[in-house]
Tab-separated table of C-alpha atoms in Angstrom:
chain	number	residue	atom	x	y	z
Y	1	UNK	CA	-189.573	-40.953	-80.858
Y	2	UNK	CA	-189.726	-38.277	-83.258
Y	3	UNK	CA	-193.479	-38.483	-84.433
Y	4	UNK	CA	-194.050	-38.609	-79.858
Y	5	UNK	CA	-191.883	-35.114	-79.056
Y	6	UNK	CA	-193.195	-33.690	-82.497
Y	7	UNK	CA	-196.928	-34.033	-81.355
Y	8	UNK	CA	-196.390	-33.293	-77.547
Y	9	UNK	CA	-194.779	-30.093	-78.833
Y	10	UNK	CA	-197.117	-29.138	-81.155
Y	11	UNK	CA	-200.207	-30.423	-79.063
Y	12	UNK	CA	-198.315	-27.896	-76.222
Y	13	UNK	CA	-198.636	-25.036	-78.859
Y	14	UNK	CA	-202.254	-25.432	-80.289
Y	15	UNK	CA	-203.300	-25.666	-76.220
Y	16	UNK	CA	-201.343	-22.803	-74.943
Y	17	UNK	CA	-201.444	-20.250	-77.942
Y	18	UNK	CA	-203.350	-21.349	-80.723
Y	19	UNK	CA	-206.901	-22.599	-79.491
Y	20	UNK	CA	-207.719	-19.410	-77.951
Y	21	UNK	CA	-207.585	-18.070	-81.725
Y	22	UNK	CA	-210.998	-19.331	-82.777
Y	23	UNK	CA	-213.885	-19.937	-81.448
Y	24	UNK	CA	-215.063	-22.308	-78.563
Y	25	UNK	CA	-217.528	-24.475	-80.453
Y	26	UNK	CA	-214.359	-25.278	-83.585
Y	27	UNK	CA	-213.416	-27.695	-81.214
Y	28	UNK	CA	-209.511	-26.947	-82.143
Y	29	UNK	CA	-207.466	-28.959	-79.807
Y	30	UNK	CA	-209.881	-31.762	-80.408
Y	31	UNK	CA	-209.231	-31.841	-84.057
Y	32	UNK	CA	-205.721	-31.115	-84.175
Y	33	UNK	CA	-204.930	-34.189	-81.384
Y	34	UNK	CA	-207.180	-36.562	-83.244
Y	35	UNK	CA	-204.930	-36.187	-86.532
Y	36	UNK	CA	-201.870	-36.273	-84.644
Y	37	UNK	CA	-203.161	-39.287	-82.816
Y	38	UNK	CA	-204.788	-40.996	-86.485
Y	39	UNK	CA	-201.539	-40.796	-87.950
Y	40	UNK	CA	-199.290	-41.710	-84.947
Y	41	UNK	CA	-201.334	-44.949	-84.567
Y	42	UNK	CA	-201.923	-45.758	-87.979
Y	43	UNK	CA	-197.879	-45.810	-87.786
Y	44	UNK	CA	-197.673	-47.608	-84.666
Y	45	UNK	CA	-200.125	-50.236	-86.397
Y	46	UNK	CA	-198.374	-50.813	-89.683
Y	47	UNK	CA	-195.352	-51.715	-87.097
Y	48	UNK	CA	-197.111	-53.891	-85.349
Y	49	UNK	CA	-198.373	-55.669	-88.177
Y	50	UNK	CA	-194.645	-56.323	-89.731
Y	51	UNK	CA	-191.980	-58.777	-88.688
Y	52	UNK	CA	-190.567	-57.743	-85.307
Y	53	UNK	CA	-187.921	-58.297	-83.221
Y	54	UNK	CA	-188.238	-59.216	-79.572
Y	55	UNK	CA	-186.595	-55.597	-78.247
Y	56	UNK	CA	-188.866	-53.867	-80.877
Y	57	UNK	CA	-191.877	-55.987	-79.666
Y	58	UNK	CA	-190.911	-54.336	-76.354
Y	59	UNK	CA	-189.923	-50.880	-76.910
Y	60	UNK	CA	-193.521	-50.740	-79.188
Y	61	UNK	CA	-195.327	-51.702	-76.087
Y	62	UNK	CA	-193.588	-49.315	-73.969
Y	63	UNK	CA	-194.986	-46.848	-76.275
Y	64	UNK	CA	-198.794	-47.889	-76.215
Y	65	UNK	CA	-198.417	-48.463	-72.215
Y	66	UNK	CA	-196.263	-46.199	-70.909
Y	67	UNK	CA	-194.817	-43.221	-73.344
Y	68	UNK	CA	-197.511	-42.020	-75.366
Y	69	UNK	CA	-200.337	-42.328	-72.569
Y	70	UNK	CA	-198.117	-40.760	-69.700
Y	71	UNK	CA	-195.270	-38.700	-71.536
Y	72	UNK	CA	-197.721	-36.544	-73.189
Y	73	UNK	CA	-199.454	-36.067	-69.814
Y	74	UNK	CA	-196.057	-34.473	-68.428
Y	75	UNK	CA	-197.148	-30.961	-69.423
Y	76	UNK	CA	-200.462	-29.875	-67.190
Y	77	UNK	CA	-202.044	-27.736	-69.956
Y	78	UNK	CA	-201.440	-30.392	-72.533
Y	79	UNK	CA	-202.697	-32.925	-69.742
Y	80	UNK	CA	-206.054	-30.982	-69.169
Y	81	UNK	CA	-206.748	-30.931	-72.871
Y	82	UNK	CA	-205.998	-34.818	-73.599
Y	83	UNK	CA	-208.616	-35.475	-70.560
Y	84	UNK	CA	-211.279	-33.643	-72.685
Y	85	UNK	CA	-210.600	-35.687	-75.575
Y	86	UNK	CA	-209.947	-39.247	-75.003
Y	87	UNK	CA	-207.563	-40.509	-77.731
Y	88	UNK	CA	-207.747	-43.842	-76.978
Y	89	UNK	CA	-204.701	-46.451	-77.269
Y	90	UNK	CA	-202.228	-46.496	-80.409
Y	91	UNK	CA	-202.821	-50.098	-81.229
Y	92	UNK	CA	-206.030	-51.435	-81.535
Y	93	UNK	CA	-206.782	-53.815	-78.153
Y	94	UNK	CA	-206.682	-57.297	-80.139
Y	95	UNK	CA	-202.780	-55.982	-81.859
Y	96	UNK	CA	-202.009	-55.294	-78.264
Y	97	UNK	CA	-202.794	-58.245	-76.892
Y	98	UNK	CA	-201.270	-60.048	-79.828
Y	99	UNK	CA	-197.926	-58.484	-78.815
Y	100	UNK	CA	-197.993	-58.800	-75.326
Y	101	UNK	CA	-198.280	-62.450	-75.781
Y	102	UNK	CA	-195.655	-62.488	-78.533
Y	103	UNK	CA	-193.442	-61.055	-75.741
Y	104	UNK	CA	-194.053	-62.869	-72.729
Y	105	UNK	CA	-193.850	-66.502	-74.759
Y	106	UNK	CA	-190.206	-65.271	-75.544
Y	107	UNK	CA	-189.507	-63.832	-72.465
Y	108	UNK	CA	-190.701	-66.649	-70.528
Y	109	UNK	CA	-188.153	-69.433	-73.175
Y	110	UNK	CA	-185.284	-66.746	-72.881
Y	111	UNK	CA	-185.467	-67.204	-68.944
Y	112	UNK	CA	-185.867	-70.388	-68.886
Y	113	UNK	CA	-182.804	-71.038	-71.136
Y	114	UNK	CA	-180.665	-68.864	-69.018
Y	115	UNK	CA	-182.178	-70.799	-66.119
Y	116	UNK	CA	-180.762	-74.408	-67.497
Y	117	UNK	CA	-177.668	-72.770	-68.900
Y	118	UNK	CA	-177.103	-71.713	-65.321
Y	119	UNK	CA	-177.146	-75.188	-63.990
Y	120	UNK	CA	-175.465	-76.640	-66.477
Y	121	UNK	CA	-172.388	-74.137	-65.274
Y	122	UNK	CA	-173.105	-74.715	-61.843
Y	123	UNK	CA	-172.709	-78.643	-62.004
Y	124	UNK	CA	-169.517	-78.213	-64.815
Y	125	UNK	CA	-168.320	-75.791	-61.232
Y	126	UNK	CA	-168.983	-79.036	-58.466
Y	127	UNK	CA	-167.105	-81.554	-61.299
Y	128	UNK	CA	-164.220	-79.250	-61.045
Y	129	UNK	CA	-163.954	-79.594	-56.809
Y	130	UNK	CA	-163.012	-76.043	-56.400
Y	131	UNK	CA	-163.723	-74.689	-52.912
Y	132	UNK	CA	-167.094	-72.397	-53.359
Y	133	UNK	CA	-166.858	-68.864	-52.913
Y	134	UNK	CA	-168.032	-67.139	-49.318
Y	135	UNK	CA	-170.368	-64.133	-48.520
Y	136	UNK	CA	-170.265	-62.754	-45.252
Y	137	UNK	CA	-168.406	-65.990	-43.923
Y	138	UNK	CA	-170.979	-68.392	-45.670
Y	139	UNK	CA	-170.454	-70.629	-48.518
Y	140	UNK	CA	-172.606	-69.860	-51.491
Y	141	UNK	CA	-172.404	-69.764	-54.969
Y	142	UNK	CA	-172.927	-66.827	-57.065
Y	143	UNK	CA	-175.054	-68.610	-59.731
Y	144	UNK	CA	-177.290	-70.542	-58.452
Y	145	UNK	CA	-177.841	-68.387	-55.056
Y	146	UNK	CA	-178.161	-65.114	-57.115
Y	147	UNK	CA	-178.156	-65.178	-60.865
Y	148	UNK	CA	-181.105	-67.637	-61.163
Y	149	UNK	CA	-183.156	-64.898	-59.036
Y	150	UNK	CA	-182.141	-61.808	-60.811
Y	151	UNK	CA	-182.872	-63.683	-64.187
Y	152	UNK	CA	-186.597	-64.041	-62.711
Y	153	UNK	CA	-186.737	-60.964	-61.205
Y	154	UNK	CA	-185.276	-58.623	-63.880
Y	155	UNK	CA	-187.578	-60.513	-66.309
Y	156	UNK	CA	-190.921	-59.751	-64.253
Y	157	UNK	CA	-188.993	-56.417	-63.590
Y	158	UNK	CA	-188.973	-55.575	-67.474
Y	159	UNK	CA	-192.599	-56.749	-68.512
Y	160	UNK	CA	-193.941	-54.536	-64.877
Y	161	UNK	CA	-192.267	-51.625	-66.576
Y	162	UNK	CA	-194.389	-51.791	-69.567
Y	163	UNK	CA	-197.566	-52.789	-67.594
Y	164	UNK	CA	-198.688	-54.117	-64.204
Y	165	UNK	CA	-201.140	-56.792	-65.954
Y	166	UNK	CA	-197.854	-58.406	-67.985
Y	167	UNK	CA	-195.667	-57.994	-64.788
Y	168	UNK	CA	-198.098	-59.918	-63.007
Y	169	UNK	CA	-198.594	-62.540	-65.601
Y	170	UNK	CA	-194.878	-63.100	-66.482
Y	171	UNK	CA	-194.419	-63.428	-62.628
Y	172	UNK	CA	-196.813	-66.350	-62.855
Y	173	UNK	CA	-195.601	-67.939	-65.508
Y	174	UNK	CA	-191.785	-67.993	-64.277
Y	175	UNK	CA	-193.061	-69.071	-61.035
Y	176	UNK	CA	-194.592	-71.948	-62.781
Y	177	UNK	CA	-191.276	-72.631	-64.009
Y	178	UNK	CA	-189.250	-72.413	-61.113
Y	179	UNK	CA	-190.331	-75.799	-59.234
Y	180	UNK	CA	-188.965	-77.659	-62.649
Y	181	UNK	CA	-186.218	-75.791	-62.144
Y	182	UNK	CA	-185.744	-77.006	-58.728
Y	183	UNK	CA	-186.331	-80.564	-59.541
Y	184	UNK	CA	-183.906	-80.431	-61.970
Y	185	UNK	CA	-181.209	-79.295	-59.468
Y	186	UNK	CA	-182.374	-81.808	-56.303
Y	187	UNK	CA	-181.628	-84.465	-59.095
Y	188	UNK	CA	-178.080	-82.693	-59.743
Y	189	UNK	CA	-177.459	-82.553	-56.375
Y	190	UNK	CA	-178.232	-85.928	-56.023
Y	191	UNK	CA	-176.340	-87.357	-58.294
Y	192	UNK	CA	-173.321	-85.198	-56.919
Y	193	UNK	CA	-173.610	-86.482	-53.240
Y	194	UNK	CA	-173.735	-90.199	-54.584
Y	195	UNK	CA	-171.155	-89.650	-57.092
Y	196	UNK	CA	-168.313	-87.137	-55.639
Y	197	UNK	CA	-167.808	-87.944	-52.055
Y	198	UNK	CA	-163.968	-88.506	-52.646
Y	199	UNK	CA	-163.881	-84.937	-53.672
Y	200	UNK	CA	-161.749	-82.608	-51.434
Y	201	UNK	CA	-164.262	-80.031	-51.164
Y	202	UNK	CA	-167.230	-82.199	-51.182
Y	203	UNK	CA	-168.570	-80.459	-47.560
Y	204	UNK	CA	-168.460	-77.053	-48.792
Y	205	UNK	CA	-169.786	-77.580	-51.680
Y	206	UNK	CA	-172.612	-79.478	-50.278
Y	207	UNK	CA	-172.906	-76.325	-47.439
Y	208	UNK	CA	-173.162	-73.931	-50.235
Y	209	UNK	CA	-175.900	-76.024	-51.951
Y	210	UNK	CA	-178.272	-75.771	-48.837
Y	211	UNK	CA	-177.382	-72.025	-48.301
Y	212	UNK	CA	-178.600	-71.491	-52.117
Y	213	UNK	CA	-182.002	-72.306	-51.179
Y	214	UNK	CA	-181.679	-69.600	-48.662
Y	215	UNK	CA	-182.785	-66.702	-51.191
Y	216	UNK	CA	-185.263	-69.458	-53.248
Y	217	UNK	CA	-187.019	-69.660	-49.932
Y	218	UNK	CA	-187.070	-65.439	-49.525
Y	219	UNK	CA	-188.222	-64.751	-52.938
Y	220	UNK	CA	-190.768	-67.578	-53.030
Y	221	UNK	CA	-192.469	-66.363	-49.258
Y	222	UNK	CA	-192.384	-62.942	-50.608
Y	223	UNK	CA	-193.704	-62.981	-54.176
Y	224	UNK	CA	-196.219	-65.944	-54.002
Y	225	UNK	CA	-199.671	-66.216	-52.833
Y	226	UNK	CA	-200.230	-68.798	-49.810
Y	227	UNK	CA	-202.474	-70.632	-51.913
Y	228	UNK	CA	-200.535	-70.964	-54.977
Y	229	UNK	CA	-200.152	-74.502	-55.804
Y	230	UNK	CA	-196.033	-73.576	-57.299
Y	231	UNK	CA	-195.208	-72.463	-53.661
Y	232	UNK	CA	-196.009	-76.189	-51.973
Y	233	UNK	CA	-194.053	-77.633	-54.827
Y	234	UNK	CA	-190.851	-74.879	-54.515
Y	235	UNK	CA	-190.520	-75.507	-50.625
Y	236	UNK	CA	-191.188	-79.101	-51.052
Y	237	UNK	CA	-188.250	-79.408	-53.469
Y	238	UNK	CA	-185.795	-76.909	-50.809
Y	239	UNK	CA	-186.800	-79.102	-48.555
Y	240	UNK	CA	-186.074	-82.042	-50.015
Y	241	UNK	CA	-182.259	-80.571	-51.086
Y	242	UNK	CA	-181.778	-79.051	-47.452
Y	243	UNK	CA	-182.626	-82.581	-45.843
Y	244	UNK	CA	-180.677	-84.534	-48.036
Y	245	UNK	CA	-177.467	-81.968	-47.508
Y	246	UNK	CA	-177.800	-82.586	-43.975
Y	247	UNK	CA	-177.948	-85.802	-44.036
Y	248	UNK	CA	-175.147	-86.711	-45.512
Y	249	UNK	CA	-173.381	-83.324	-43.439
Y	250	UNK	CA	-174.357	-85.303	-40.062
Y	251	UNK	CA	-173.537	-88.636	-41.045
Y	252	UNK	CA	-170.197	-89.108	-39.954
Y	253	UNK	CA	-170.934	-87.289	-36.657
Y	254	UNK	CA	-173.899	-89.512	-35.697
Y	255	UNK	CA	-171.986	-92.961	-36.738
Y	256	UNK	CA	-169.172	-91.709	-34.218
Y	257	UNK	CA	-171.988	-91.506	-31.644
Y	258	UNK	CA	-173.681	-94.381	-31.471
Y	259	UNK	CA	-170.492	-96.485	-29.511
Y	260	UNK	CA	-170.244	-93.421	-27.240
Y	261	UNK	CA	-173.920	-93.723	-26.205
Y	262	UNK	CA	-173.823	-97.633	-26.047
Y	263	UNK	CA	-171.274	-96.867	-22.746
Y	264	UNK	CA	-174.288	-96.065	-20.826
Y	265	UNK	CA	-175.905	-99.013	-20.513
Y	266	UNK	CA	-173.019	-100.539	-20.939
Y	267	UNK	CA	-171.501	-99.034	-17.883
Y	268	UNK	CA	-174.694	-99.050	-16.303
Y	269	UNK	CA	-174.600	-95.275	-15.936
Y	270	UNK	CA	-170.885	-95.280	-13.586
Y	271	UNK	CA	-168.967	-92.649	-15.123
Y	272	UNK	CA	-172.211	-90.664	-16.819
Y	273	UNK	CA	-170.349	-87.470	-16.754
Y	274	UNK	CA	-166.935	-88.522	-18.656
Y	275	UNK	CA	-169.160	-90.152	-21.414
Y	276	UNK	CA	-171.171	-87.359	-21.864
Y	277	UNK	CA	-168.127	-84.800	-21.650
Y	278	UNK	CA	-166.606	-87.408	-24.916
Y	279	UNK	CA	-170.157	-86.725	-26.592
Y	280	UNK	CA	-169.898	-83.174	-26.062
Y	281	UNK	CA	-166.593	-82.883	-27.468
Y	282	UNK	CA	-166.899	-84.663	-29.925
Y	283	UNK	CA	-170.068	-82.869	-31.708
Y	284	UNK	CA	-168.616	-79.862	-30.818
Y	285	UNK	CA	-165.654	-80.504	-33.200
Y	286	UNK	CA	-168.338	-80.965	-36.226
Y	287	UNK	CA	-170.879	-78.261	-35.200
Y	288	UNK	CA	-167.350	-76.239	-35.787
Y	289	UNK	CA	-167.520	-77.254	-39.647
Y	290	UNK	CA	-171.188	-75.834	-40.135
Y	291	UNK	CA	-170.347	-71.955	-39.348
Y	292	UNK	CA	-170.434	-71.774	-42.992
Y	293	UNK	CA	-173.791	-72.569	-43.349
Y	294	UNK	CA	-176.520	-69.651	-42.969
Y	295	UNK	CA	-177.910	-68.829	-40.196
Y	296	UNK	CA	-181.470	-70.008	-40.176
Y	297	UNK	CA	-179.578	-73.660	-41.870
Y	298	UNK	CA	-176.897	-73.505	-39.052
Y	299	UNK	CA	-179.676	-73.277	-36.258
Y	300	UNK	CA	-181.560	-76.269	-38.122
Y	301	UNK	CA	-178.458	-78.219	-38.160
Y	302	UNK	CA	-177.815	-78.022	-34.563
Y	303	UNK	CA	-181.505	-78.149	-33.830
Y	304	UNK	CA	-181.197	-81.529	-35.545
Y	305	UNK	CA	-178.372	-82.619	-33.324
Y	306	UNK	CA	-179.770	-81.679	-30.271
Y	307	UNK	CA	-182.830	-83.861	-31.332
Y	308	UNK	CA	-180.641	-86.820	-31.778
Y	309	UNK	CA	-178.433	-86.386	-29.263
Y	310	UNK	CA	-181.671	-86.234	-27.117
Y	311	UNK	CA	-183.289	-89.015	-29.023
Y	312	UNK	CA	-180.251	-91.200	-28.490
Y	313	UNK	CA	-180.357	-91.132	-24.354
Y	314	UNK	CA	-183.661	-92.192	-24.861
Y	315	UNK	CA	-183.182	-95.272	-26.321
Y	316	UNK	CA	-180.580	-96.231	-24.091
Y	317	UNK	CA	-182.874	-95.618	-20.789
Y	318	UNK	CA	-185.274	-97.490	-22.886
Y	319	UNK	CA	-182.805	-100.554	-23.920
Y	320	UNK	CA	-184.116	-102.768	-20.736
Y	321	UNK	CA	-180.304	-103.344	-19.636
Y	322	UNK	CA	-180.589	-101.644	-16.311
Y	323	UNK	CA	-183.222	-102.551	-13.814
Y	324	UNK	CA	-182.873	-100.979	-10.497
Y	325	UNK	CA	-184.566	-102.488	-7.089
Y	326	UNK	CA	-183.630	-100.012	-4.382
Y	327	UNK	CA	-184.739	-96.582	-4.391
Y	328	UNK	CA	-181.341	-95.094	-3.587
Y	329	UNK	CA	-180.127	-96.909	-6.738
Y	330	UNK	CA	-182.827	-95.012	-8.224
Y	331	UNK	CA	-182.276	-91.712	-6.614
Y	332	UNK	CA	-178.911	-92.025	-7.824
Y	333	UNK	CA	-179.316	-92.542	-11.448
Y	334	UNK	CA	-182.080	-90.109	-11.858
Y	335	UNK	CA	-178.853	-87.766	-10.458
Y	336	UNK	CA	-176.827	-88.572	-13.228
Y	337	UNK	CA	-179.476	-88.258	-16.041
Y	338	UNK	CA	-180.184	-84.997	-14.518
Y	339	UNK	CA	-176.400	-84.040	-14.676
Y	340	UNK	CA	-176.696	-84.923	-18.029
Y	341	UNK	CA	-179.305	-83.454	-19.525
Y	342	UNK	CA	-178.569	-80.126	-18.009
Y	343	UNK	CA	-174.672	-80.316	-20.247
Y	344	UNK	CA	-176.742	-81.446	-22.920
Y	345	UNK	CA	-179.011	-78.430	-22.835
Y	346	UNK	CA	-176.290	-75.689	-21.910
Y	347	UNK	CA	-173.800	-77.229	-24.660
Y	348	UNK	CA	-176.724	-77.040	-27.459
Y	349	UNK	CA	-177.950	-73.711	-26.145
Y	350	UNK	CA	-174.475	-72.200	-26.137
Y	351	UNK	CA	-174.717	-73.642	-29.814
Y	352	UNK	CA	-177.156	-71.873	-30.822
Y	353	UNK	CA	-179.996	-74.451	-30.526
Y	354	UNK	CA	-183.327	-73.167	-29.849
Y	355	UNK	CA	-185.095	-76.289	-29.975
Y	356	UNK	CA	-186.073	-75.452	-26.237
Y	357	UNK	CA	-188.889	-78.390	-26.460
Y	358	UNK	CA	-186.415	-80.810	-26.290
Y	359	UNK	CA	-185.172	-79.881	-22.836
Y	360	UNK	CA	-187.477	-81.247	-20.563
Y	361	UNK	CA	-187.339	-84.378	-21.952
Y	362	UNK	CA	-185.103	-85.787	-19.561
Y	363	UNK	CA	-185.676	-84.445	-16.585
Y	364	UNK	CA	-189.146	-85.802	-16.869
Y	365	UNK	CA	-187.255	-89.322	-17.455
Y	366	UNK	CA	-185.189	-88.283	-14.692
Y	367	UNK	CA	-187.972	-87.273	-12.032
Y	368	UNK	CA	-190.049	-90.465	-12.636
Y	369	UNK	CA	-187.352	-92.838	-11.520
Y	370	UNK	CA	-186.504	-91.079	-8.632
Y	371	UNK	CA	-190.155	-90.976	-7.420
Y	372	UNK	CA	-191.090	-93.615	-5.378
Y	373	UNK	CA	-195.319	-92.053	-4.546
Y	374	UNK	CA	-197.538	-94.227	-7.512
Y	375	UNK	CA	-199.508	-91.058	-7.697
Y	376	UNK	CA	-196.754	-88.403	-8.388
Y	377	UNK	CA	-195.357	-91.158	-10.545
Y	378	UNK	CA	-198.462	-91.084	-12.197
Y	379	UNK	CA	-198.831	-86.840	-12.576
Y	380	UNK	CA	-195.184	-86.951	-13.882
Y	381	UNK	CA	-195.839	-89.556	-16.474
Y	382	UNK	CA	-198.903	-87.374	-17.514
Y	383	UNK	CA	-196.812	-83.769	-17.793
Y	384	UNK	CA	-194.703	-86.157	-20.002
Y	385	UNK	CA	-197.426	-87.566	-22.724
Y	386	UNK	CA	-198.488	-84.118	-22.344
Y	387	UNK	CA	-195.344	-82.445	-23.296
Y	388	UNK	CA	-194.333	-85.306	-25.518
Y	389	UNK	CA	-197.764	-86.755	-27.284
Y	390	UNK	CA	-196.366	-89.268	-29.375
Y	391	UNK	CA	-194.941	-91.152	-26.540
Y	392	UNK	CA	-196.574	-94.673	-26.276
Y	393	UNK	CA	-197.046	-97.711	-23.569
Y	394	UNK	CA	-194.281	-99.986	-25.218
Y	395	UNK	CA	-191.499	-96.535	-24.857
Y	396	UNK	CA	-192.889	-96.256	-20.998
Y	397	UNK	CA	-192.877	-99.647	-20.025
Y	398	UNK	CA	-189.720	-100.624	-21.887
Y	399	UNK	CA	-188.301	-97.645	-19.113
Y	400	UNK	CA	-189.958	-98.465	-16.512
Y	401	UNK	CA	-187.794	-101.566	-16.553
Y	402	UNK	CA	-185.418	-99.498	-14.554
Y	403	UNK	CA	-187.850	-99.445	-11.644
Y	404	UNK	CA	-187.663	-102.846	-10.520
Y	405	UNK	CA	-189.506	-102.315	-7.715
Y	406	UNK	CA	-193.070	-101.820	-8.895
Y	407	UNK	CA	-195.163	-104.379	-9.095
Y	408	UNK	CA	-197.299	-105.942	-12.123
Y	409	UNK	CA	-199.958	-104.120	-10.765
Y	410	UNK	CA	-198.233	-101.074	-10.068
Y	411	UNK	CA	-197.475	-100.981	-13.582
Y	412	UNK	CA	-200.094	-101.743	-15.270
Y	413	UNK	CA	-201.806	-98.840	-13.115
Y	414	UNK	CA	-199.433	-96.788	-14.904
Y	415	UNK	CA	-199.516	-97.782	-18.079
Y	416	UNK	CA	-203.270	-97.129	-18.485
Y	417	UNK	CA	-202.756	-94.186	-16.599
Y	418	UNK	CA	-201.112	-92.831	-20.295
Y	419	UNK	CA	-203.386	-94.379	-21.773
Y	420	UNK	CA	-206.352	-92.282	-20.501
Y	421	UNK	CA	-204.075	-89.448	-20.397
Y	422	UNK	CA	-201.979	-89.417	-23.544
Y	423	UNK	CA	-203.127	-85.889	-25.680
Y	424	UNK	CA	-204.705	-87.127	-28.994
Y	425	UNK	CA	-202.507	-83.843	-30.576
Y	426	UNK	CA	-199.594	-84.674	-32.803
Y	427	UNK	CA	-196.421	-83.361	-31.007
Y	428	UNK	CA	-194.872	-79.937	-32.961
Y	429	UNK	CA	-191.836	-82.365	-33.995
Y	430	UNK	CA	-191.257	-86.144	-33.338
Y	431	UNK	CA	-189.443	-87.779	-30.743
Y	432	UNK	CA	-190.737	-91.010	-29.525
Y	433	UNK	CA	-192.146	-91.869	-32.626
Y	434	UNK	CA	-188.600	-91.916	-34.006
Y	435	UNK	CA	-187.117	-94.591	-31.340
Y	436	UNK	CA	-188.517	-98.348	-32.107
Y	437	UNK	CA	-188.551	-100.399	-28.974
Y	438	UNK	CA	-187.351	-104.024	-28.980
């Protein structure tokens, strides 16, 4: 520091007062700034050649990148003169490169240790069933959600401040380290969801789990290339720990369900509405429980439950335990799935559900049954495979059971009918594909 403000005021001197003493051609400034510069590097180099720490590694670096090159450039007559001469660096390019690797190796352990250390607190936290902390109403926790970014960022942060080149290849190495990372803490995670479901906050913790991946999934879209291979593997893993929270968040909910739904058929479809009011309730008393959860993971979650609370009408129109001869008997159960579906869809759109796909699912079902015409039957069933591509003959013709009044011809017409029309693109999420037909 001394040896850098002595030469940028002396440098100042010889360019503002003393060059104009002699002669043009003694090329003063020249010769003063090269032995300034000699000495300073020869300096800077027997540092650099001696046993350093990692915070003198660094503050040398910030010298040969950033202070000597651009501090001495501060002053605009000093600045002009430098131009003229071309010093050149204070370390020679191999010493350079030397240390910058010196520094990013350690910088790239240090974070990676503060990285596991930061785990290891965050699982000693779940062991200790202590209700997770909120931010702006959502469970989260502090660690995991925020340190392990900051420790990535601030260390990509640090090496951009002494150059953009060792920003940018820090960055790629702790990128490269975060999808180990990740792994590491889907197989925590794991291992807490099999192991600690007796645990009085199990749900929140598991809540503030998914919502971590929240900023993973922001820094990830917004400091990595689309055709890094890291960035499949980061999401993959999110993925992976989002799902399985869900799971195991919807579990309960979908097990009460399943009796509820089995009224239909079992009813034949007499008292629709009161069943469907119980399903309502019911999943409205859970969806309750997930306000917690982030935004973009609370609309997932009821996207999710919309999809199988669609998915599971389905398979009870497609169960074969009503078959219907007249078509007032028709005309009156296409009524009721109607009624139905349009709850459904107002109750998960009040939700927040914006899985809008999903709502013409049963109308469709609906307006085939109560058509009687083979060809509108026929234009229906095609808006359907068209809206729905992964619907196949055995879903249709394990519903068109209902319609006991077609005959084997009739149906068969209708069957081939998807056949020919049936799009050969996958659907943007499943449906059919997901309901096996006995």
């Amino acid at each position: 520091l001394h040896m850098g403000k002595t030469m940028k005021e002396d440098l100042t001197v010889v360019a503002k007062y003393i060059k104009q003493l002699y002669p043009p051609e003694f090329n003063v400034f020249s010769i003063y700034a090269e032995l300034y510069h000699n000495y300073f590097a020869s300096q800077a180099k027997k540092n650099a050649e001696s046993h350093l720490e990692d915070k003198d590694i660094y503050l040398l670096l910030s010298w040969v990148h950033n202070f000597y090159p651009k501090e001495m450039r501060k002053d605009h007559a000093l600045a002009m003169e430098l131009d003229k001469v071309k010093l050149g660096s204070l370390l020679p390019s191999s010493l350079s490169k030397e240390l910058e690797k010196k520094y990013l190796d350690s910088e790239e352990v240090i974070v990676k240790t503060s990285l596991s250390r930061c785990l290891d607190k965050e699982i000693q936290r779940w062991k200790e069933d202590k209700e997770p902390e909120k931010l702006n109403g959502h469970f989260q926790s502090e660690l995991l959600g925020i340190f392990v970014i900051q420790s990535i960022y601030s260390g990509q942060k640090r090496a951009e401040d002494v150059s953009k080149a060792m920003g940018e290849e820090l960055s790629r190495r702790l990128l490269k380290e975060l999808p180990a990372f990740l792994r590491s803490y889907r197989d925590a995670f794991e291992d807490f969801k099999e192991k600690s479901k007796k645990h009085r906050y199990y749900k929140p913790i598991l809540i503030a789990n998914i919502n971590n991946c929240w900023n993973f999934r922001e820094y990830t879209e917004k400091y990595m290339a689309e055709k890094d291979d890291s960035k499949a593997d980061i999401l993959s893993a999110l993925t992976d720990i989002e799902n399985s929270g869900f799971d195991v968040l919807l579990q309960q909910l979908f097990a009460q369900l399943k009796p509820m739904y089995k009224k239909f058929t079992e009813n034949k479809w007499d008292s629709s509405s009161e069943i469907m009011n119980e399903i309502i309730k019911t999943t409205s008393n859970h969806i309750s429980d997930f306000q917690t959860l982030k935004d973009p993971f609370y609309h997932a979650i009821v996207e999710k439950i919309h999809a199988r609370l669609v998915k599971e009408y389905i398979v009870r129109l497609l169960k074969r335990k009503v078959s219907l001869k007249t078509p007032a008997q028709q005309q009156t159960l296409a009524q009721h799935i109607s009624k139905n579906a349009a709850d459904l869809e107002a109750f998960c759109t009040s939700n927040g559900s914006q899985a809008t796909w999903l709502n013409s699912a049963l109308p469709k079902l609906a307006e085939i049954i109560r058509l009687q015409d083979l060809g509108a039957i026929k234009i229906e069933v095609a808006t359907l495979a068209t809206s729905y591509p992964d619907i196949r003959k055995r879903h249709l013709e394990a519903f068109l059971h209902i319609k006991a009044n077609l005959s084997r011809s009739e149906l068969k017409s209708i069957l081939g009918y998807l056949a020919d029309s049936a799009a050969s693109t996958q659907p943007r999420a499943p449906l059919f594909s997901n309901i096996n037909v006995s």
